[in-house]
XYZ file of C-alpha atoms in Angstrom:
586
model
C 0.000 0.000 0.000
C 2.842 2.303 0.851
C 4.602 1.256 -2.322
C 1.799 2.791 -4.269
C 2.464 6.089 -2.491
C 6.322 6.465 -2.565
C 6.329 10.056 -1.272
C 4.580 8.876 1.893
C 7.082 6.048 2.356
C 10.026 8.380 2.028
C 8.467 10.761 4.483
C 8.047 7.968 7.034
C 11.685 6.774 6.823
C 13.742 7.653 9.930
C 16.929 9.449 9.128
C 19.997 7.854 10.867
C 22.308 10.496 12.320
C 25.910 9.759 13.426
C 26.478 8.925 17.096
C 27.705 11.890 19.103
C 31.514 11.929 19.570
C 32.335 9.905 16.462
C 34.397 11.308 13.576
C 31.469 11.083 11.317
C 29.473 13.092 13.851
C 32.203 15.771 14.008
C 32.317 15.934 10.218
C 28.557 16.148 10.044
C 28.431 18.858 12.715
C 31.097 20.935 10.973
C 29.392 20.543 7.618
C 25.976 21.345 9.127
C 27.224 24.472 10.898
C 28.889 25.696 7.718
C 25.620 25.084 5.853
C 23.679 26.881 8.546
C 26.042 29.867 8.451
C 25.837 29.871 4.657
C 22.075 29.902 4.751
C 22.114 32.711 7.320
C 24.428 34.745 5.102
C 22.181 34.097 2.138
C 19.120 35.229 4.088
C 20.984 38.315 5.368
C 22.230 39.184 1.903
C 18.729 38.744 0.457
C 17.237 40.906 3.215
C 19.892 43.581 2.748
C 19.368 43.579 -1.011
C 15.611 43.833 -0.518
C 16.014 46.700 1.962
C 18.472 48.551 -0.293
C 16.161 47.998 -3.251
C 13.126 49.277 -1.345
C 15.048 52.297 -0.105
C 16.378 52.951 -3.592
C 12.882 52.701 -5.087
C 11.487 54.998 -2.399
C 14.249 57.575 -2.952
C 13.966 57.360 -6.735
C 10.158 57.463 -6.637
C 9.804 59.562 -3.499
C 6.757 61.482 -4.704
C 4.825 58.304 -5.551
C 5.720 56.571 -2.291
C 4.850 59.661 -0.264
C 1.561 60.079 -2.106
C 0.582 56.450 -1.477
C 1.475 56.687 2.222
C -0.313 60.018 2.659
C -3.376 58.801 0.777
C -3.569 55.691 2.949
C -3.297 57.852 6.062
C -5.982 60.305 4.910
C -8.301 57.475 3.920
C -7.754 55.768 7.277
C -8.674 58.998 9.108
C -11.927 59.196 7.129
C -12.689 55.487 7.574
C -11.980 55.636 11.303
C -14.280 58.564 11.991
C -16.999 57.067 9.770
C -16.990 53.851 11.788
C -16.932 55.738 15.101
C -19.865 57.956 14.152
C -21.893 55.075 12.673
C -21.328 53.014 15.841
C -22.234 55.957 18.096
C -25.532 56.501 16.280
C -26.250 52.783 16.185
C -25.680 52.296 19.925
C -26.676 55.628 21.513
C -29.192 57.430 19.287
C -32.713 56.839 20.660
C -35.842 56.801 18.540
C -38.161 59.760 19.100
C -41.417 58.385 20.579
C -44.787 59.361 19.181
C -46.505 62.446 20.585
C -48.293 61.629 23.863
C -46.712 58.184 24.304
C -44.301 59.411 27.012
C -44.250 62.224 29.549
C -42.820 65.625 28.710
C -39.812 65.050 30.994
C -39.027 61.757 29.270
C -39.394 63.356 25.852
C -37.023 66.184 26.823
C -34.501 63.631 28.128
C -34.661 61.726 24.826
C -34.262 64.930 22.815
C -31.295 65.906 24.976
C -29.707 62.510 24.373
C -30.238 62.837 20.616
C -28.705 66.323 20.649
C -25.641 65.068 22.560
C -25.080 62.322 19.999
C -25.406 64.883 17.161
C -22.864 67.209 18.813
C -20.448 64.403 19.642
C -20.596 63.004 16.113
C -20.269 66.430 14.482
C -17.221 67.286 16.616
C -15.515 64.010 15.678
C -16.183 64.583 11.996
C -15.032 68.217 12.206
C -11.704 67.198 13.772
C -11.183 64.576 11.055
C -12.010 67.082 8.303
C -9.577 69.620 9.741
C -6.868 66.952 10.054
C -7.168 66.039 6.368
C -7.890 69.553 5.079
C -8.494 70.456 1.422
C -11.475 68.650 -0.075
C -12.617 67.526 3.367
C -12.887 71.148 4.531
C -15.016 71.787 1.454
C -17.282 68.919 2.507
C -17.668 70.488 5.962
C -18.588 73.815 4.387
C -21.308 72.097 2.354
C -22.679 70.547 5.539
C -22.686 73.898 7.376
C -24.912 75.407 4.669
C -27.619 72.720 4.943
C -29.403 74.343 7.879
C -32.883 73.295 6.776
C -31.854 69.726 5.935
C -29.498 68.563 8.689
C -29.734 68.863 12.483
C -28.701 72.306 13.728
C -25.935 70.760 15.860
C -24.160 69.596 12.706
C -24.543 72.912 10.871
C -23.377 75.033 13.804
C -20.379 72.788 14.447
C -19.284 72.960 10.807
C -19.764 76.724 10.401
C -16.300 77.441 11.798
C -14.854 75.692 8.723
C -16.090 78.579 6.555
C -13.137 80.772 7.497
C -10.775 78.759 9.722
C -8.298 76.892 7.570
C -4.598 76.042 7.821
C -2.287 78.236 5.739
C 0.447 76.848 3.506
C 3.989 78.054 4.183
C 5.528 80.909 2.210
C 8.048 78.512 0.639
C 5.238 76.241 -0.586
C 3.357 79.226 -2.014
C 6.528 80.420 -3.752
C 7.030 77.021 -5.366
C 3.457 76.968 -6.725
C 3.863 80.481 -8.166
C 7.201 79.588 -9.804
C 5.885 76.338 -11.309
C 2.688 77.909 -12.689
C 3.941 81.293 -13.910
C 7.583 80.482 -14.726
C 8.722 83.379 -12.518
C 9.720 83.638 -8.883
C 7.857 85.748 -6.346
C 10.657 88.350 -6.430
C 10.532 88.560 -10.232
C 6.773 89.136 -10.280
C 6.277 91.339 -7.213
C 8.149 94.168 -5.531
C 6.124 93.520 -2.352
C 4.575 90.204 -1.268
C 3.063 90.018 2.211
C 4.171 86.897 4.063
C 0.936 86.777 6.085
C -2.110 85.765 3.991
C -5.144 88.039 4.200
C -7.453 85.052 3.761
C -7.128 81.279 3.943
C -9.767 79.012 2.396
C -10.043 75.259 1.951
C -8.492 75.204 -1.523
C -6.335 78.333 -1.597
C -5.061 81.375 0.258
C -4.758 85.039 -0.716
C -1.779 87.382 -0.243
C -1.532 91.128 -0.805
C 1.258 92.093 -3.209
C 2.510 94.837 -5.525
C 3.295 94.081 -9.179
C 6.925 94.861 -10.022
C 6.178 95.980 -13.596
C 3.292 98.388 -12.935
C 3.389 99.095 -9.186
C -0.285 98.134 -8.929
C -1.533 96.726 -5.616
C -2.974 93.276 -6.205
C -4.391 90.239 -4.424
C -2.728 86.933 -5.301
C -4.793 83.764 -4.881
C -2.584 80.670 -4.695
C -3.804 77.090 -4.476
C -2.549 74.938 -1.601
C 0.191 72.748 -3.120
C -1.232 69.295 -2.332
C -4.961 69.916 -2.888
C -4.939 68.905 -6.548
C -2.702 65.900 -5.799
C -5.100 64.472 -3.236
C -8.399 65.585 -4.779
C -9.208 62.388 -6.729
C -8.415 59.991 -3.872
C -10.237 62.250 -1.383
C -13.411 62.370 -3.462
C -13.266 58.598 -3.960
C -12.827 58.127 -0.209
C -15.792 60.399 0.554
C -17.920 58.430 -1.939
C -16.974 55.098 -0.342
C -17.571 56.572 3.116
C -21.090 57.682 2.160
C -21.820 54.304 0.563
C -20.740 52.586 3.777
C -23.002 54.782 5.911
C -25.853 54.091 3.483
C -25.255 50.333 3.842
C -25.539 50.637 7.637
C -28.343 53.217 7.580
C -30.437 52.735 4.412
C -32.241 56.038 5.059
C -28.952 57.903 4.507
C -29.063 58.931 0.844
C -26.528 61.737 0.662
C -24.439 60.190 -2.120
C -25.519 63.177 -4.233
C -23.223 65.349 -2.078
C -20.097 63.443 -3.114
C -21.367 63.376 -6.720
C -21.847 67.154 -6.651
C -18.329 67.657 -5.252
C -16.919 65.364 -7.928
C -18.535 67.540 -10.598
C -17.696 70.916 -9.032
C -14.196 70.431 -7.664
C -12.272 70.160 -10.962
C -13.741 73.534 -12.019
C -12.861 75.141 -8.708
C -9.302 73.804 -8.898
C -8.679 75.565 -12.229
C -8.342 79.286 -11.495
C -8.715 80.111 -15.182
C -12.429 79.458 -14.567
C -12.388 82.106 -11.808
C -11.191 84.672 -14.318
C -13.763 83.685 -16.967
C -16.648 83.660 -14.451
C -15.676 86.990 -12.878
C -15.530 88.686 -16.281
C -18.936 87.223 -17.173
C -20.479 88.637 -13.969
C -18.929 92.054 -14.665
C -20.492 92.023 -18.113
C -23.888 90.850 -16.772
C -24.116 93.713 -14.264
C -22.548 96.407 -16.450
C -26.027 97.818 -17.237
C -27.136 97.836 -13.572
C -25.602 101.058 -12.330
C -28.145 101.145 -9.482
C -26.730 97.951 -7.890
C -23.564 98.586 -5.818
C -21.751 95.441 -6.974
C -17.993 95.313 -7.493
C -16.088 92.373 -8.941
C -12.281 92.640 -8.679
C -10.628 93.028 -12.077
C -8.784 89.872 -13.108
C -5.204 90.474 -14.298
C -3.627 87.055 -14.843
C -4.683 83.452 -14.277
C -3.100 80.021 -14.419
C -4.526 76.770 -13.072
C -3.225 77.431 -9.548
C -2.404 81.162 -9.414
C -4.796 84.089 -9.868
C -3.682 87.725 -9.773
C -6.470 90.270 -9.391
C -7.161 93.842 -8.369
C -6.839 94.394 -4.618
C -10.093 95.625 -3.066
C -10.298 96.851 0.525
C -13.186 95.806 2.705
C -14.466 93.490 5.409
C -16.960 90.624 5.642
C -20.557 91.700 5.062
C -21.648 90.301 8.458
C -19.109 92.335 10.455
C -21.677 94.557 12.188
C -19.067 96.545 14.157
C -17.310 97.463 10.894
C -20.616 98.470 9.276
C -21.521 100.687 12.243
C -18.042 102.231 12.221
C -18.597 103.388 8.630
C -22.304 104.299 9.064
C -23.411 101.546 6.700
C -26.995 100.348 7.144
C -27.141 96.502 7.436
C -30.670 96.504 5.983
C -29.357 98.169 2.809
C -26.536 95.618 2.607
C -29.079 92.810 2.979
C -31.364 94.291 0.337
C -28.590 94.706 -2.233
C -27.205 91.215 -1.645
C -30.721 89.909 -2.238
C -31.056 91.946 -5.446
C -27.731 90.679 -6.792
C -28.593 87.022 -6.280
C -32.211 87.371 -7.390
C -30.962 88.975 -10.608
C -28.533 86.086 -11.083
C -31.144 83.411 -10.335
C -34.270 84.608 -12.142
C -33.031 86.904 -14.904
C -29.431 86.221 -15.922
C -29.305 82.511 -15.106
C -25.618 82.657 -14.107
C -25.450 81.965 -10.375
C -22.591 82.282 -7.875
C -23.115 79.162 -5.721
C -20.885 79.892 -2.722
C -22.096 83.188 -1.187
C -20.952 82.661 2.420
C -19.889 85.820 4.334
C -16.201 85.193 3.561
C -16.973 85.693 -0.151
C -19.146 88.804 0.310
C -17.222 91.895 1.408
C -18.398 95.447 2.000
C -16.206 98.372 0.939
C -17.062 101.844 2.337
C -17.506 104.741 -0.092
C -18.213 108.432 0.316
C -21.947 109.153 0.019
C -22.796 110.178 -3.543
C -19.376 109.242 -4.943
C -20.864 106.407 -7.016
C -23.744 106.279 -9.485
C -25.707 103.827 -7.331
C -25.977 106.413 -4.523
C -24.999 104.119 -1.616
C -22.109 104.684 0.798
C -20.751 101.172 0.196
C -19.916 98.634 -2.492
C -20.630 94.919 -2.339
C -17.476 93.050 -3.301
C -18.118 89.572 -4.692
C -15.165 87.190 -4.307
C -14.241 83.592 -5.182
C -15.694 82.962 -8.626
C -14.812 79.285 -8.923
C -18.271 77.789 -8.400
C -21.019 78.972 -10.766
C -23.938 77.260 -12.435
C -25.735 78.147 -15.660
C -29.473 77.923 -14.945
C -31.494 76.870 -18.017
C -34.372 79.189 -18.955
C -36.970 76.429 -18.449
C -35.628 75.760 -14.944
C -35.751 79.481 -14.088
C -39.363 79.684 -15.243
C -40.458 76.615 -13.238
C -38.529 77.783 -10.178
C -40.156 81.234 -10.396
C -43.629 79.684 -10.734
C -42.921 77.533 -7.673
C -41.884 80.507 -5.580
C -44.835 82.590 -6.713
C -47.226 79.760 -5.799
C -45.552 79.554 -2.371
C -45.972 83.284 -1.801
C -49.715 83.030 -2.472
C -50.186 79.673 -0.729
C -51.730 78.139 -3.864
C -51.561 74.438 -2.952
C -52.614 73.129 -6.371
C -49.865 75.125 -8.069
C -47.347 74.269 -5.334
C -48.037 70.571 -5.868
C -47.764 70.917 -9.660
C -44.486 72.862 -9.748
C -42.968 70.874 -6.885
C -43.484 67.706 -8.892
C -41.884 69.356 -11.913
C -38.822 70.510 -9.975
C -38.235 67.761 -7.415
C -39.594 64.703 -9.199
C -41.392 63.567 -6.017
C -44.867 63.903 -4.501
C -43.443 65.260 -1.225
C -44.472 68.808 -2.117
C -45.003 69.915 1.489
C -41.508 68.908 2.560
C -39.968 70.363 -0.601
C -41.728 73.653 0.147
C -40.359 73.642 3.701
C -36.792 73.017 2.461
C -37.138 75.756 -0.141
C -38.580 78.491 2.097
C -37.194 77.622 5.523
C -40.707 77.914 7.017
C -43.212 75.419 8.367
C -45.891 74.059 6.050
C -48.589 75.601 8.250
C -47.164 79.043 7.390
C -47.327 78.320 3.660
C -50.718 76.620 3.843
C -52.331 79.587 5.604
C -50.824 82.021 3.069
C -48.771 83.638 5.867
C -45.362 83.497 4.151
C -45.596 87.182 3.344
C -46.934 88.274 6.741
C -45.469 89.063 10.148
C -47.146 85.965 11.570
C -44.869 83.634 9.591
C -43.489 80.861 11.806
C -39.819 79.953 11.417
C -38.917 76.415 10.457
C -38.053 74.158 13.395
C -36.436 70.842 12.449
C -36.818 69.306 15.904
C -40.529 70.153 16.075
C -41.064 68.770 12.592
C -39.203 65.574 13.507
C -41.624 65.040 16.383
C -44.584 65.362 14.019
C -42.991 63.214 11.284
C -40.706 60.449 12.614
C -39.673 59.531 9.038
C -38.678 63.142 8.264
C -34.981 62.447 7.675
C -35.783 59.624 5.279
C -38.146 61.908 3.341
C -35.607 64.744 3.220
C -32.929 62.474 1.782
C -35.460 61.129 -0.728
C -36.269 64.658 -1.923
C -32.615 65.678 -2.196
C -31.708 62.455 -3.987
C -34.454 63.138 -6.561
C -33.898 66.798 -7.485
C -31.633 67.759 -10.416
C -28.026 68.691 -9.479
C -28.506 72.345 -10.437
C -31.343 72.684 -7.915
C -29.133 71.307 -5.126
C -26.712 74.185 -5.605
C -29.588 76.680 -5.765
C -30.896 75.306 -2.444
C -27.415 75.587 -0.944
C -27.185 79.200 -2.169
C -30.581 79.963 -0.604
C -29.451 78.582 2.747
C -26.227 80.604 2.697
C -28.104 83.803 1.868
C -30.565 83.160 4.708
C -27.600 82.726 7.050
C -26.151 86.066 5.891
C -29.515 87.767 6.472
C -29.799 86.338 9.982
C -26.364 87.671 10.898
C -26.997 91.119 9.440
C -30.139 91.555 11.578
C -28.871 89.751 14.669
C -28.872 92.907 16.846
C -32.177 94.336 15.573
C -35.586 94.260 17.334
C -37.737 91.205 16.440
C -40.184 93.336 14.458
C -37.368 94.673 12.243
C -36.110 91.119 11.699
C -39.616 90.049 10.617
C -39.854 92.979 8.229
C -36.461 92.129 6.761
C -37.720 88.619 6.043
C -40.878 90.048 4.475
C -38.847 92.297 2.206
C -36.873 89.241 1.129
C -40.131 87.511 0.133
C -41.320 90.636 -1.699
C -38.023 90.930 -3.554
C -38.221 87.284 -4.577
C -41.813 87.841 -5.730
C -40.720 90.804 -7.848
C -38.069 88.786 -9.658
C -40.369 85.785 -9.996
C -42.856 88.049 -11.740
C -40.115 89.233 -14.107
C -39.101 85.652 -14.941
C -42.737 84.586 -15.469
C -43.499 87.680 -17.550
C -40.484 87.112 -19.830
C -41.157 83.373 -20.211
C -44.808 83.971 -21.103
C -43.880 86.766 -23.504
C -41.432 84.424 -25.274
C -44.131 81.749 -25.488
C -46.677 84.221 -26.927
C -44.148 85.505 -29.469
C -43.347 81.993 -30.745
C -46.944 80.763 -30.769
C -48.635 80.972 -34.207
C -51.416 83.576 -34.334
C -54.117 83.779 -37.021
C -54.474 87.507 -36.394
C -51.237 89.486 -35.691
C -53.131 91.905 -33.422
C -54.157 88.978 -31.189
C -50.487 88.374 -30.363
C -49.963 92.056 -29.552
C -53.104 92.006 -27.386
C -51.815 89.007 -25.385
C -48.386 90.626 -24.954
C -50.016 93.819 -23.633
C -52.181 91.846 -21.204
C -49.091 89.952 -20.008
C -47.255 93.248 -19.402
C -50.230 94.837 -17.630
C -50.695 91.795 -15.389
C -47.050 92.090 -14.344
C -47.357 95.833 -13.748
C -50.427 95.559 -11.497
C -48.938 92.742 -9.404
C -45.554 94.440 -9.086
C -47.125 97.770 -8.118
C -48.995 96.060 -5.270
C -45.693 94.602 -4.059
C -44.030 98.035 -4.195
C -46.802 99.626 -2.122
C -46.509 96.877 0.502
C -42.719 97.298 0.549
C -43.071 101.060 1.138
C -45.470 100.362 4.004
C -42.882 98.065 5.612
C -40.232 100.800 5.377
C -42.511 103.195 7.265
C -43.248 100.539 9.899
C -39.514 99.865 10.270
C -38.830 103.532 10.932
C -41.575 103.609 13.565
C -40.202 100.466 15.321
C -36.668 101.864 15.385
C -37.865 105.204 16.795
C -39.714 103.308 19.500
C -36.572 101.326 20.373
C -34.460 104.513 20.517
C -37.068 106.218 22.697
C -37.080 103.297 25.156
C -33.271 103.346 25.375
C -33.189 107.081 26.011
C -35.916 106.739 28.672
C -33.984 103.985 30.464
C -30.769 106.020 30.297
């Protein structure tokens, strides 16, 4: 049997070794030790060769090896925090019980527990985003703008990422400038401030003076490693979101990584900044009554942008506005006009209007054609979207239906825009107000109730699932419009933070009236275009319809103007009352 399996037989044979002390044993021992030493030397030589080869490869391909190591580290940071947050929510996040099923004290305790988990998770994610920087900071900024979609704890925690970023060193900035322009910092500039005047997630800005012309300029320089890591970072974010979705099926925020994947390459090419800025300048050239300034672009490469230097401070710096006698309500109104013009009329929308990108520059009263004592300075022109005319018309119809509380029209246009039947929730996301406010036609009145996510969650336990369903269904362009809306609402809140409640309400009303005005313009123009292209048996019939369309706009817009004037008078009365009370107390 063993003969049929010779390898087994050989394995079972006992090897006879020489008896200790014999010559044959000594010879065997000497030979064995030499063989052992030889094998050790062979292993050592192989190990040394492998080590030298690895070191040589690493030195020769240092950039590749460093990139792989850094990418693995960054991905591990993201994976680690994703698992921690998912586990925390899985273990510690309680379900919100139905109304009346528990006592008020128990409900408050549950809400407090939920809030603590939100804060804890948001802080962990924020630290991870700051550790990785670049694209991850951009992700945090997106989250901070989703105030009417995500829990307030997340948005408030991420808001600090809007203007707190780590600066690159002066040597790194110099290398980027030399590689992109072919000239050193000293060759291009007679003065180059070492301290950046602004640091963002993708780039930082330095004040400088051009050597050739002596002109004072701002130099925007991309952080050196952002482009290198961008692809792997976006892929990591996508995988991270997919993982969360696999654990929590209701999490459908993959659109956020998809939007970043589409937007980031444009933002990383500063030539687009120059093109977009020049387009905005051309669009507003005929609007001398709007105090908008866009810095003149001088030179652009993929990673370096040289532009006109414009003095000013953030639009929400109330102390700075008071110091220069600038009225925050005027700043708010003009910001609203700029973005309404972009959204409803021009269709070329700046999609990142956080306070760090909106500056105010003081001017002497009457020194400009617009008549204001300030200019709005619009910065960072990397992220724009072209809004198709059909989208602008449908969006305007939706807003106009919301203003009038027309539920049939709201349902119709919501379906057109969002692709879902969740028209009530879509309306809430769009306006930032409760459905009861819209339903009772109170959106344009002082009785409008602000949106409260926690209260809505109590009424609708599946709210988060529905929100993600809506956002996963809408077209990508609408997502950026919603983000822009949220950022503008945040700016408005900050500008009126120190005003009496009545003035804050009136400011919100004026925002609705301004939106209504531009909606009417968009609807009027779309209907006029339709009438002009529609065949008419009698030419005068077309003229008649065009006149009716124009008159309908005029009557509606005049009513809005009268209401707006009434609010101005009421504002003056409220402020006088507040001043009188202060003087009486003093």
